[in-house]
Coordinates of C-alpha atoms in Angstrom, one line a residue:
Chain C
X1 CA 185.7 -78.2 -114.8
X2 CA 188.1 -78.3 -117.8
X3 CA 188.4 -82.2 -117.4
X4 CA 184.7 -82.5 -117.4
X5 CA 184.3 -80.2 -120.4
X6 CA 187.0 -82.2 -122.5
X7 CA 185.4 -85.4 -121.7
X8 CA 182.0 -84.2 -122.9
X9 CA 183.7 -82.8 -126.2
X10 CA 185.0 -85.9 -126.9
X11 CA 181.6 -87.7 -126.5
X12 CA 180.4 -85.0 -128.7
X13 CA 182.7 -85.9 -131.6
X14 CA 182.3 -89.6 -131.1
X15 CA 178.5 -89.4 -131.1
X16 CA 178.5 -87.2 -134.1
X17 CA 180.9 -89.7 -136.0
X18 CA 178.8 -92.6 -135.0
X19 CA 175.5 -90.9 -136.2
X20 CA 177.1 -90.1 -139.5
X21 CA 177.8 -93.7 -139.8
X22 CA 174.7 -95.0 -139.2
X23 CA 173.2 -92.6 -141.6
X24 CA 175.5 -93.5 -144.3
X25 CA 174.9 -97.4 -143.5
X26 CA 171.1 -97.1 -143.8
X27 CA 171.0 -94.6 -146.8
X28 CA 173.9 -96.1 -148.9
X29 CA 174.9 -99.6 -147.9
X30 CA 171.7 -101.0 -146.8
X31 CA 169.4 -100.6 -150.0
X32 CA 172.2 -102.4 -152.2
X33 CA 172.4 -99.9 -155.1
X34 CA 171.5 -96.4 -154.4
X35 CA 171.3 -95.5 -157.8
X36 CA 168.6 -98.1 -158.3
X37 CA 166.8 -96.2 -155.6
X38 CA 167.0 -92.9 -157.2
X39 CA 165.9 -94.0 -160.4
X40 CA 163.4 -97.0 -159.7
X41 CA 163.2 -100.3 -160.4
X42 CA 162.2 -99.9 -163.8
X43 CA 165.4 -97.9 -164.7
X44 CA 167.5 -99.5 -167.7
X45 CA 170.7 -100.6 -167.0
X46 CA 172.7 -98.0 -168.8
X47 CA 170.9 -95.3 -166.8
X48 CA 171.9 -97.0 -163.4
X49 CA 175.5 -97.4 -164.7
X50 CA 175.6 -93.8 -165.8
X51 CA 174.1 -92.4 -162.5
X52 CA 176.6 -94.8 -160.4
X53 CA 179.4 -93.3 -162.2
X54 CA 178.1 -89.5 -162.0
X55 CA 177.6 -90.0 -158.0
X56 CA 180.9 -92.1 -157.5
X57 CA 178.9 -94.9 -156.3
X58 CA 181.3 -97.6 -158.0
X59 CA 184.2 -96.4 -155.3
X60 CA 184.7 -98.5 -152.3
X61 CA 182.3 -97.5 -149.2
X62 CA 185.2 -96.3 -146.9
X63 CA 186.2 -93.9 -149.8
X64 CA 182.8 -92.7 -150.4
X65 CA 182.1 -92.1 -146.6
X66 CA 185.4 -90.3 -146.2
X67 CA 184.7 -88.1 -149.2
X68 CA 181.4 -87.3 -147.7
X69 CA 182.5 -86.2 -144.5
X70 CA 185.3 -84.0 -146.1
X71 CA 182.9 -82.6 -148.3
X72 CA 180.6 -81.6 -145.5
X73 CA 183.4 -79.9 -143.5
X74 CA 183.9 -77.8 -146.5
X75 CA 180.6 -77.1 -147.3
X76 CA 180.7 -79.1 -150.5
X77 CA 177.8 -81.7 -150.8
X78 CA 177.4 -81.9 -154.5
X79 CA 174.3 -81.1 -156.4
X80 CA 170.8 -82.3 -155.7
X81 CA 169.6 -85.1 -158.3
X82 CA 166.3 -83.6 -158.6
X83 CA 166.9 -79.9 -158.6
X84 CA 170.6 -79.9 -160.1
X85 CA 171.5 -77.2 -157.7
X86 CA 174.1 -77.4 -155.0
X87 CA 172.6 -79.4 -151.8
X88 CA 174.4 -76.7 -149.6
X89 CA 172.2 -73.9 -151.0
X90 CA 169.0 -76.1 -150.7
X91 CA 169.7 -76.7 -147.1
X92 CA 171.0 -73.1 -146.2
X93 CA 167.8 -71.7 -147.4
X94 CA 165.7 -74.1 -145.6
X95 CA 167.7 -73.7 -142.4
X96 CA 167.1 -70.1 -142.5
X97 CA 163.5 -70.7 -141.9
X98 CA 163.5 -73.9 -139.9
X99 CA 166.2 -72.4 -137.2
X100 CA 164.3 -69.1 -136.6
X101 CA 161.1 -71.2 -136.3
X102 CA 162.7 -73.6 -133.7
X103 CA 164.2 -70.9 -131.7
X104 CA 160.8 -68.8 -131.7
X105 CA 158.9 -72.4 -130.5
X106 CA 161.3 -73.0 -127.9
X107 CA 161.4 -69.5 -126.3
X108 CA 157.5 -69.3 -126.6
X109 CA 157.2 -72.6 -124.7
X110 CA 159.9 -71.7 -122.0
X111 CA 157.7 -68.1 -121.3
X112 CA 154.6 -70.2 -121.4
X113 CA 156.0 -72.8 -119.2
X114 CA 157.4 -70.5 -116.5
X115 CA 154.5 -68.3 -116.4
X116 CA 151.9 -71.3 -115.8
X117 CA 154.4 -73.4 -113.9
X118 CA 155.1 -70.7 -111.5
X119 CA 151.6 -69.5 -111.1
X120 CA 150.4 -73.1 -110.5
X121 CA 153.1 -73.6 -107.7
X122 CA 152.2 -70.5 -106.0
X123 CA 148.5 -71.3 -105.9
X124 CA 149.1 -75.2 -105.1
X125 CA 145.9 -77.1 -105.0
X126 CA 143.9 -74.2 -105.4
X127 CA 141.2 -73.8 -108.5
X128 CA 143.7 -72.1 -110.6
X129 CA 146.2 -74.6 -110.2
X130 CA 144.0 -77.6 -110.9
X131 CA 142.4 -75.8 -113.8
X132 CA 145.7 -74.9 -115.5
X133 CA 147.1 -78.7 -115.0
X134 CA 144.2 -80.2 -116.4
X135 CA 144.5 -77.8 -119.4
X136 CA 148.3 -78.8 -119.6
X137 CA 147.3 -82.4 -119.5
X138 CA 145.1 -81.8 -122.5
X139 CA 148.1 -80.0 -124.4
X140 CA 150.4 -82.8 -124.0
X141 CA 147.7 -85.3 -125.5
X142 CA 147.1 -82.9 -128.6
X143 CA 148.9 -83.7 -131.8
X144 CA 150.9 -80.6 -132.8
X145 CA 149.8 -81.1 -136.4
X146 CA 146.2 -81.1 -135.6
X147 CA 146.6 -78.0 -133.4
X148 CA 148.4 -76.3 -136.4
X149 CA 145.2 -77.3 -138.4
X150 CA 142.9 -76.1 -135.9
X151 CA 144.7 -72.8 -135.5
X152 CA 144.5 -72.1 -139.2
X153 CA 140.9 -72.8 -139.2
X154 CA 140.4 -70.2 -136.2
X155 CA 142.9 -67.5 -137.0
X156 CA 143.3 -67.9 -140.7
X157 CA 139.7 -68.9 -142.0
X158 CA 137.4 -67.6 -139.5
X159 CA 139.1 -64.5 -138.1
X160 CA 141.3 -63.8 -141.0
X161 CA 144.1 -62.3 -138.8
X162 CA 147.0 -64.5 -140.0
X163 CA 148.1 -66.0 -143.1
X164 CA 147.1 -69.6 -143.5
X165 CA 150.4 -70.9 -144.7
X166 CA 153.4 -70.2 -146.8
X167 CA 156.5 -68.1 -146.4
X168 CA 157.0 -64.7 -148.0
X169 CA 161.0 -64.8 -147.6
X170 CA 163.2 -62.8 -145.4
X171 CA 163.5 -60.1 -148.3
X172 CA 159.9 -59.1 -147.8
X173 CA 160.5 -57.7 -144.2
X174 CA 161.0 -59.4 -140.7
X175 CA 157.6 -58.4 -139.5
X176 CA 155.6 -60.3 -142.2
X177 CA 157.9 -63.3 -141.8
X178 CA 157.5 -63.3 -138.3
X179 CA 153.7 -63.3 -138.8
X180 CA 153.9 -66.2 -141.1
X181 CA 155.8 -68.1 -138.4
X182 CA 153.7 -67.3 -135.6
X183 CA 150.9 -69.9 -135.9
X184 CA 153.5 -72.5 -136.5
X185 CA 155.5 -71.8 -133.7
X186 CA 152.3 -71.6 -131.6
X187 CA 151.2 -75.0 -132.6
X188 CA 154.9 -76.4 -131.5
X189 CA 155.1 -74.4 -128.4
X190 CA 151.8 -75.5 -127.0
X191 CA 152.7 -79.1 -126.5
X192 CA 156.3 -78.5 -125.5
X193 CA 155.3 -75.6 -123.1
X194 CA 152.8 -77.9 -121.5
X195 CA 155.2 -80.4 -120.8
X196 CA 157.8 -77.8 -119.3
X197 CA 154.9 -76.2 -117.1
X198 CA 154.2 -79.5 -115.3
X199 CA 158.0 -80.1 -114.8
X200 CA 158.4 -76.5 -113.7
X201 CA 155.4 -76.6 -111.3
X202 CA 156.4 -80.0 -109.6
X203 CA 160.1 -79.0 -109.4
X204 CA 159.2 -75.6 -107.7
X205 CA 157.0 -77.4 -105.1
X206 CA 159.7 -79.7 -104.4
X207 CA 162.4 -77.3 -103.8
X208 CA 160.1 -75.3 -101.6
X209 CA 160.0 -78.4 -99.2
X210 CA 163.8 -78.3 -98.7
X211 CA 165.3 -77.5 -95.6
X212 CA 167.3 -74.5 -96.9
X213 CA 164.3 -72.8 -98.1
X214 CA 162.5 -73.3 -94.6
X215 CA 165.8 -71.9 -93.0
X216 CA 165.7 -68.7 -95.5
X217 CA 161.9 -68.1 -94.7
X218 CA 162.6 -68.4 -91.0
X219 CA 165.3 -66.0 -91.0
X220 CA 162.6 -63.6 -92.4
X221 CA 163.1 -63.6 -95.9
X222 CA 159.8 -62.9 -97.9
X223 CA 158.2 -65.4 -100.1
X224 CA 159.0 -63.5 -103.3
X225 CA 162.8 -63.1 -102.3
X226 CA 163.0 -66.6 -101.3
X227 CA 161.6 -67.6 -104.8
X228 CA 164.0 -65.5 -106.8
X229 CA 167.1 -66.1 -104.7
X230 CA 166.9 -69.7 -103.4
X231 CA 164.2 -71.7 -105.3
X232 CA 164.4 -70.8 -108.9
X233 CA 168.0 -71.6 -109.5
X234 CA 167.6 -75.1 -107.8
X235 CA 164.2 -75.7 -109.7
X236 CA 165.1 -74.6 -113.1
X237 CA 167.7 -77.7 -113.3
X238 CA 165.1 -80.4 -114.1
X239 CA 163.2 -78.0 -116.3
X240 CA 166.5 -77.4 -118.4
X241 CA 167.1 -81.0 -118.8
X242 CA 163.7 -81.6 -120.0
X243 CA 163.9 -78.4 -122.3
X244 CA 167.0 -80.4 -123.8
X245 CA 165.0 -83.7 -124.4
X246 CA 162.0 -81.8 -125.7
X247 CA 164.3 -79.9 -128.2
X248 CA 164.6 -82.9 -130.6
X249 CA 160.8 -83.4 -130.1
X250 CA 160.6 -79.8 -131.3
X251 CA 162.8 -80.4 -134.1
X252 CA 160.8 -83.5 -135.4
X253 CA 157.7 -81.3 -134.9
X254 CA 158.8 -78.8 -137.1
X255 CA 159.3 -81.3 -140.0
X256 CA 155.5 -82.2 -139.6
X257 CA 154.3 -78.8 -139.1
X258 CA 156.0 -77.2 -141.8
X259 CA 154.3 -79.5 -144.0
X260 CA 150.9 -78.5 -142.5
X261 CA 151.6 -74.6 -143.2
X262 CA 153.7 -75.4 -146.6
X263 CA 156.6 -73.5 -145.1
X264 CA 159.7 -74.4 -146.9
X265 CA 162.1 -75.4 -144.4
X266 CA 164.0 -78.5 -143.7
X267 CA 161.0 -80.5 -143.0
X268 CA 159.4 -79.7 -146.3
X269 CA 162.7 -80.1 -148.3
X270 CA 163.2 -83.5 -146.7
X271 CA 159.7 -84.7 -147.4
X272 CA 159.8 -83.4 -151.1
X273 CA 163.3 -85.2 -151.5
X274 CA 161.7 -88.4 -150.3
X275 CA 159.0 -88.3 -153.0
X276 CA 161.6 -87.0 -155.4
X277 CA 163.7 -89.9 -154.4
X278 CA 166.5 -87.5 -153.9
X279 CA 168.2 -89.8 -151.4
X280 CA 171.5 -87.6 -151.1
X281 CA 169.5 -84.6 -149.8
X282 CA 167.9 -86.8 -147.6
X283 CA 171.0 -88.2 -146.1
X284 CA 172.3 -84.7 -145.6
X285 CA 169.3 -83.2 -144.0
X286 CA 168.9 -85.9 -141.6
X287 CA 172.5 -85.8 -140.5
X288 CA 172.1 -82.0 -140.1
X289 CA 168.8 -82.3 -137.8
X290 CA 170.8 -85.2 -135.8
X291 CA 173.5 -83.0 -135.5
X292 CA 171.4 -80.3 -133.9
X293 CA 169.8 -82.5 -131.7
X294 CA 173.2 -84.0 -130.3
X295 CA 174.6 -80.5 -130.2
X296 CA 171.7 -79.2 -128.1
X297 CA 172.2 -82.1 -125.7
X298 CA 175.6 -81.3 -125.3
X299 CA 175.2 -77.8 -124.5
X300 CA 172.6 -78.8 -121.9
X301 CA 175.2 -81.2 -120.2
X302 CA 177.5 -78.5 -119.9
X303 CA 174.9 -75.8 -118.6
X304 CA 173.7 -78.7 -116.3
X305 CA 177.1 -78.6 -114.6
X306 CA 177.3 -75.1 -114.5
X307 CA 174.3 -74.6 -112.7
X308 CA 174.6 -77.6 -110.3
X309 CA 178.5 -77.8 -109.4
X310 CA 177.6 -81.0 -107.4
X311 CA 177.4 -82.8 -110.7
X312 CA 180.8 -82.3 -111.6
X313 CA 182.1 -84.3 -108.6
X314 CA 180.0 -87.3 -109.5
X315 CA 180.9 -86.8 -113.1
X316 CA 178.2 -89.1 -114.5
Chain P
X1 CA 148.9 -113.0 -103.1
X2 CA 146.9 -112.6 -100.1
X3 CA 143.4 -111.2 -100.0
X4 CA 143.9 -108.1 -98.0
X5 CA 146.7 -107.1 -100.6
X6 CA 144.6 -107.7 -103.6
X7 CA 141.9 -105.7 -101.9
X8 CA 143.9 -102.8 -101.2
X9 CA 145.5 -102.9 -104.7
X10 CA 141.7 -102.6 -106.2
X11 CA 140.6 -99.9 -103.6
X12 CA 143.8 -97.9 -104.8
X13 CA 142.7 -98.4 -108.3
X14 CA 139.2 -97.0 -107.6
X15 CA 140.5 -94.0 -105.7
X16 CA 142.7 -93.0 -108.4
X17 CA 140.7 -90.7 -110.6
X18 CA 143.3 -90.8 -113.4
X19 CA 143.4 -94.4 -113.6
X20 CA 139.6 -94.7 -113.6
X21 CA 139.1 -91.8 -116.4
X22 CA 142.1 -93.2 -118.5
X23 CA 140.9 -96.8 -118.2
X24 CA 137.3 -96.0 -119.4
X25 CA 138.7 -93.9 -122.2
X26 CA 141.2 -96.7 -123.2
X27 CA 138.3 -99.5 -122.8
X28 CA 136.3 -97.2 -125.2
X29 CA 139.3 -97.3 -127.8
X30 CA 139.3 -101.1 -127.4
X31 CA 135.8 -101.5 -127.8
X32 CA 135.6 -99.3 -131.0
X33 CA 138.3 -101.0 -132.7
X34 CA 136.7 -104.5 -131.5
X35 CA 133.4 -103.8 -132.9
X36 CA 134.8 -102.4 -136.0
X37 CA 136.1 -105.6 -136.8
X38 CA 132.5 -107.1 -137.9
X39 CA 130.2 -103.8 -137.6
X40 CA 130.7 -100.2 -138.5
X41 CA 127.6 -98.0 -139.2
X42 CA 128.5 -97.4 -142.8
X43 CA 131.3 -98.4 -144.9
X44 CA 134.8 -97.0 -144.6
X45 CA 136.2 -98.1 -148.0
X46 CA 133.1 -98.3 -150.5
X47 CA 133.7 -95.0 -152.6
X48 CA 130.4 -93.7 -153.7
X49 CA 130.9 -90.3 -155.4
X50 CA 127.2 -89.4 -155.4
X51 CA 127.2 -89.6 -151.6
X52 CA 130.2 -87.2 -151.2
X53 CA 130.0 -84.4 -148.5
X54 CA 126.7 -85.8 -146.9
X55 CA 126.0 -83.9 -143.6
X56 CA 125.7 -85.9 -140.5
X57 CA 122.5 -88.0 -140.5
X58 CA 121.1 -91.2 -139.0
X59 CA 122.9 -93.2 -141.8
X60 CA 126.1 -91.2 -141.6
X61 CA 126.4 -90.1 -138.1
X62 CA 129.5 -87.8 -139.0
X63 CA 128.8 -87.5 -142.6
X64 CA 130.7 -88.6 -145.6
X65 CA 134.2 -87.3 -147.1
X66 CA 135.1 -86.4 -150.5
X67 CA 134.8 -89.9 -151.7
X68 CA 131.5 -90.6 -150.2
X69 CA 133.0 -92.8 -147.4
X70 CA 131.5 -92.9 -143.9
X71 CA 133.7 -90.8 -141.5
X72 CA 132.4 -92.4 -138.3
X73 CA 133.3 -95.8 -139.7
X74 CA 136.6 -94.6 -141.0
X75 CA 137.2 -93.4 -137.5
X76 CA 136.4 -96.9 -136.1
X77 CA 138.3 -98.8 -138.4
X78 CA 141.2 -96.3 -138.0
X79 CA 141.3 -97.3 -134.3
X80 CA 142.4 -100.9 -135.3
X81 CA 145.2 -99.4 -137.3
X82 CA 146.3 -97.1 -134.4
X83 CA 146.3 -100.1 -131.9
X84 CA 148.4 -102.7 -134.1
X85 CA 151.0 -100.2 -134.9
X86 CA 151.2 -99.1 -131.0
X87 CA 151.3 -102.7 -129.9
X88 CA 153.9 -104.1 -132.3
X89 CA 156.2 -101.0 -132.0
X90 CA 156.0 -101.0 -128.3
X91 CA 156.6 -104.6 -128.2
X92 CA 159.6 -104.3 -130.2
X93 CA 161.0 -101.7 -127.9
X94 CA 159.9 -103.6 -124.7
X95 CA 161.3 -106.9 -125.6
X96 CA 164.7 -105.8 -127.0
X97 CA 165.1 -102.6 -124.6
X98 CA 164.3 -104.5 -121.5
X99 CA 166.6 -107.5 -122.3
X100 CA 169.5 -105.0 -123.3
X101 CA 168.8 -103.1 -119.9
X102 CA 168.8 -106.2 -117.9
X103 CA 171.8 -107.4 -119.4
X104 CA 174.0 -104.2 -119.0
X105 CA 172.6 -104.1 -115.3
X106 CA 173.7 -107.8 -114.8
X107 CA 177.2 -107.8 -116.5
X108 CA 178.1 -104.2 -115.9
X109 CA 181.9 -103.2 -117.2
X110 CA 182.0 -103.1 -120.9
X111 CA 178.7 -104.7 -122.0
X112 CA 177.0 -102.0 -119.8
X113 CA 179.2 -99.2 -121.7
X114 CA 178.7 -100.3 -125.0
X115 CA 174.9 -100.7 -124.7
X116 CA 174.6 -97.4 -122.9
X117 CA 176.7 -95.6 -125.5
X118 CA 174.8 -97.0 -128.3
X119 CA 171.4 -96.0 -126.9
X120 CA 172.9 -92.5 -126.1
X121 CA 173.4 -91.6 -129.9
X122 CA 170.2 -93.5 -131.1
X123 CA 168.5 -90.6 -129.2
X124 CA 169.8 -88.5 -132.0
X125 CA 167.3 -90.1 -134.0
X126 CA 163.9 -89.5 -133.1
X127 CA 161.0 -92.0 -134.5
X128 CA 160.3 -89.7 -137.1
X129 CA 163.8 -88.9 -138.2
X130 CA 164.6 -92.9 -138.5
X131 CA 161.1 -93.4 -140.4
X132 CA 161.8 -90.6 -142.7
X133 CA 165.3 -92.4 -143.3
X134 CA 163.5 -96.0 -143.7
X135 CA 160.9 -94.7 -146.1
X136 CA 163.2 -92.7 -148.3
X137 CA 165.0 -96.1 -149.1
X138 CA 162.2 -98.7 -148.7
X139 CA 159.3 -96.6 -149.6
X140 CA 156.6 -95.4 -147.6
X141 CA 154.4 -98.1 -145.7
X142 CA 152.9 -99.0 -142.4
X143 CA 155.5 -101.7 -141.8
X144 CA 158.5 -99.2 -142.0
X145 CA 156.7 -96.8 -139.7
X146 CA 156.0 -99.5 -137.2
X147 CA 159.7 -100.3 -137.4
X148 CA 160.9 -96.9 -137.2
X149 CA 159.0 -96.3 -134.0
X150 CA 160.1 -99.6 -132.5
X151 CA 163.6 -98.9 -133.0
X152 CA 163.2 -95.7 -131.4
X153 CA 161.7 -97.3 -128.4
X154 CA 164.5 -99.7 -127.6
X155 CA 166.9 -97.1 -126.1
X156 CA 164.1 -95.5 -123.9
X157 CA 163.3 -99.0 -122.4
X158 CA 166.8 -100.2 -122.2
X159 CA 167.8 -96.8 -120.2
X160 CA 165.0 -97.0 -118.0
X161 CA 165.5 -100.8 -117.1
X162 CA 169.3 -100.4 -116.7
X163 CA 168.8 -97.5 -114.4
X164 CA 166.1 -99.2 -112.2
X165 CA 167.8 -102.6 -112.4
X166 CA 171.0 -101.0 -111.1
X167 CA 169.4 -99.7 -107.9
X168 CA 168.0 -103.2 -107.3
X169 CA 171.1 -105.0 -107.6
X170 CA 172.6 -102.8 -104.9
X171 CA 169.9 -104.0 -102.4
X172 CA 170.7 -106.3 -99.4
X173 CA 168.4 -108.9 -100.8
X174 CA 170.3 -109.3 -104.0
X175 CA 173.5 -109.6 -102.1
X176 CA 172.1 -112.4 -100.1
X177 CA 170.8 -114.0 -103.1
X178 CA 174.3 -113.8 -104.6
X179 CA 176.1 -114.8 -101.4
X180 CA 173.6 -118.1 -101.4
X181 CA 175.1 -118.8 -104.6
X182 CA 172.4 -118.0 -107.3
X183 CA 173.9 -117.1 -110.6
X184 CA 173.4 -113.6 -112.7
X185 CA 170.5 -114.9 -114.8
X186 CA 168.6 -116.5 -111.9
X187 CA 169.1 -113.4 -109.9
X188 CA 167.9 -111.3 -112.9
X189 CA 164.6 -113.2 -113.4
X190 CA 163.9 -114.0 -109.8
X191 CA 164.7 -110.6 -108.3
X192 CA 165.4 -107.8 -110.6
X193 CA 162.4 -108.2 -113.0
X194 CA 159.7 -108.5 -110.6
X195 CA 161.0 -105.5 -108.7
X196 CA 161.3 -103.1 -111.8
X197 CA 158.1 -104.6 -113.5
X198 CA 155.9 -101.9 -112.3
X199 CA 158.2 -99.2 -113.6
X200 CA 158.4 -100.7 -117.1
X201 CA 154.4 -101.1 -117.2
X202 CA 154.0 -97.5 -116.7
X203 CA 156.7 -96.4 -119.3
X204 CA 155.0 -98.9 -121.9
X205 CA 151.6 -97.0 -121.5
X206 CA 153.3 -93.7 -122.0
X207 CA 155.3 -95.1 -125.1
X208 CA 151.9 -96.5 -126.3
X209 CA 150.4 -93.0 -126.3
X210 CA 153.7 -91.6 -128.1
X211 CA 153.5 -94.5 -130.6
X212 CA 149.9 -93.6 -131.6
X213 CA 151.1 -89.8 -131.9
X214 CA 153.9 -90.8 -134.1
X215 CA 152.2 -92.9 -136.4
X216 CA 149.5 -90.4 -137.2
X217 CA 152.1 -87.9 -137.8
X218 CA 153.8 -90.3 -140.3
X219 CA 150.5 -91.3 -142.0
X220 CA 149.6 -87.5 -142.0
X221 CA 152.9 -86.9 -144.0
X222 CA 152.0 -89.7 -146.4
X223 CA 154.9 -92.0 -145.0
X224 CA 152.9 -94.4 -142.8
X225 CA 149.6 -96.4 -143.4
X226 CA 148.9 -96.3 -147.1
X227 CA 145.2 -96.1 -148.7
X228 CA 142.7 -97.7 -148.8
X229 CA 143.5 -98.6 -145.1
X230 CA 141.7 -95.8 -143.0
X231 CA 144.1 -94.2 -140.5
X232 CA 143.6 -91.0 -138.3
X233 CA 146.9 -89.2 -139.6
X234 CA 146.0 -89.7 -143.3
X235 CA 142.3 -88.7 -142.7
X236 CA 143.6 -85.3 -141.4
X237 CA 145.9 -84.9 -144.5
X238 CA 142.8 -85.2 -147.0
X239 CA 140.7 -83.3 -144.6
X240 CA 143.1 -80.3 -144.7
X241 CA 142.7 -79.7 -148.5
X242 CA 139.0 -79.2 -147.6
X243 CA 139.4 -76.9 -144.5
X244 CA 137.6 -73.8 -146.4
X245 CA 134.7 -76.2 -147.4
X246 CA 134.1 -78.4 -144.4
X247 CA 136.4 -77.8 -141.4
X248 CA 134.7 -80.3 -139.3
X249 CA 136.3 -83.0 -141.3
X250 CA 139.5 -82.0 -140.0
X251 CA 138.3 -81.8 -136.5
X252 CA 137.1 -85.4 -135.9
X253 CA 140.2 -87.4 -136.6
X254 CA 142.4 -85.1 -134.5
X255 CA 139.8 -85.6 -131.8
X256 CA 140.4 -89.4 -132.0
X257 CA 144.0 -89.0 -131.7
X258 CA 143.8 -86.8 -128.8
X259 CA 141.2 -88.9 -126.9
X260 CA 143.4 -91.8 -127.5
X261 CA 146.7 -90.1 -126.0
X262 CA 145.1 -88.3 -123.4
X263 CA 143.4 -91.5 -122.2
X264 CA 146.5 -93.6 -122.2
X265 CA 148.6 -90.9 -120.5
X266 CA 145.8 -90.7 -117.8
X267 CA 146.1 -94.4 -117.4
X268 CA 149.9 -94.2 -117.2
X269 CA 149.7 -91.5 -114.5
X270 CA 147.2 -93.6 -112.5
X271 CA 149.1 -96.6 -112.8
X272 CA 152.3 -94.6 -111.5
X273 CA 150.1 -93.6 -108.4
X274 CA 148.8 -97.2 -107.7
X275 CA 151.9 -99.1 -108.4
X276 CA 154.4 -96.7 -106.7
X277 CA 152.4 -95.2 -103.7
X278 CA 155.6 -93.0 -102.6
X279 CA 155.7 -91.0 -105.7
X280 CA 152.0 -90.0 -105.4
X281 CA 152.4 -88.8 -102.0
X282 CA 155.4 -86.5 -103.0
X283 CA 153.4 -84.8 -105.6

């Protein structure tokens, strides 16, 4: 097990380094002159030269990459060009909104998936199963940002139950904030929940056909006890993997959905940064999002081995 | 192909409800795009402020937007945009990804290791993230969003191709081909590719749907297709500011996206059942 984990940790570190290099290459080397990107093509030579010096762009790329990474590890990212405040402050504030939103959405989608998936599997090929699977097929096809707009029209404009957007800030009390995040997380969780529900259903059905389940039933274990003791643990392995994969979809989903609700999270931050040509902010937010995706996949890999010890033997 | 085999293929197509419904929806989409090339009920481009916010009528089937453009025509013309983006993006992913996957399976060893590790970490950059990176540098635009979605598709195809190709390489008939002295390149094209083609086609259908979704999301954010070219994503963006005034304007474009994606997903599901009957029996 420890060899397996050590191997995975090494892969994790290598992947993170690789990702940061790709981002650095695309954002700072590819455009030729980043100062020109920030100031626009009409900028005077003096302004470009001054900014180049201010941002230290005249140093060799390897040195710049190194100081970016060491600064990152110390929480020192320099100042945003557009806002003149430390980038770390901007990112911290946005993270405090995006992370709870992502966690809320993934929790909501797992609950949705387990309830729907287990119900559908238990009523295999009956009316309830067919209806739910039809609805989930629709759920997969609906763009989350459109669903977000529809939810605003229904719950904020027609019924006036929930706010149409914005975020009050955590100082205003947790309840108000959760209320503001409810519609966005619902918009995000519907799509992911629909995908996970289908996986849960087919995976439970598959495990129910295994010999050891038949044996358990044959020795007199009730359907319910078989489900909890034998089926669920095995059936949840594929669900776990797909949840890991879906997390990256969910994160990019937050980027879009945050903009629908005007919630000042990472997604809004990165879009504003693009419009302000604040490439350094874009660079850091992208790295942060990529790091989150990579880390979640790493955790899923480890959990995977914990849930299914057979995988360690193969060590794929 | 013998007559009986093609007959059973057709009858399998007809028996698969997903394939039929998905096929009809996809065909409807293609027909809309084709018709809009030379005819639309109104104009998707003409700005006539006097005609703004007209209700649905015989002249304007779905009414007009805040610039007086005909919504039905914009939706129809937007179909072209979605299809072009999806076709180009999937083609990029398909050609590069399948080649890399085939290469990895044929060469094994270091080649395989490098290709697979590269595709591993490109998963850290979902389409929208790479599109955001590209637009931050090169500015928003249709081409950049196509490139970003296409790049994202490459590792998806590479992984799938390599996995299924490896399984074929282990089969007896490939062993026989190798024993008879055929080279790796020849085996790849004569034995491997034909046997994994159906899996690739199914995946392409599903990625087509994902590309349409991603393009709409990017255009919604203002990073994709630029005005005045009609695009479903941007129509949603423009409609959002009018939610209190005219909520139906935010309903139509989303309905178009959902129809396209739903149809393609069904088509993919149906194709999987038809091309790989073993899988459909298991479900």
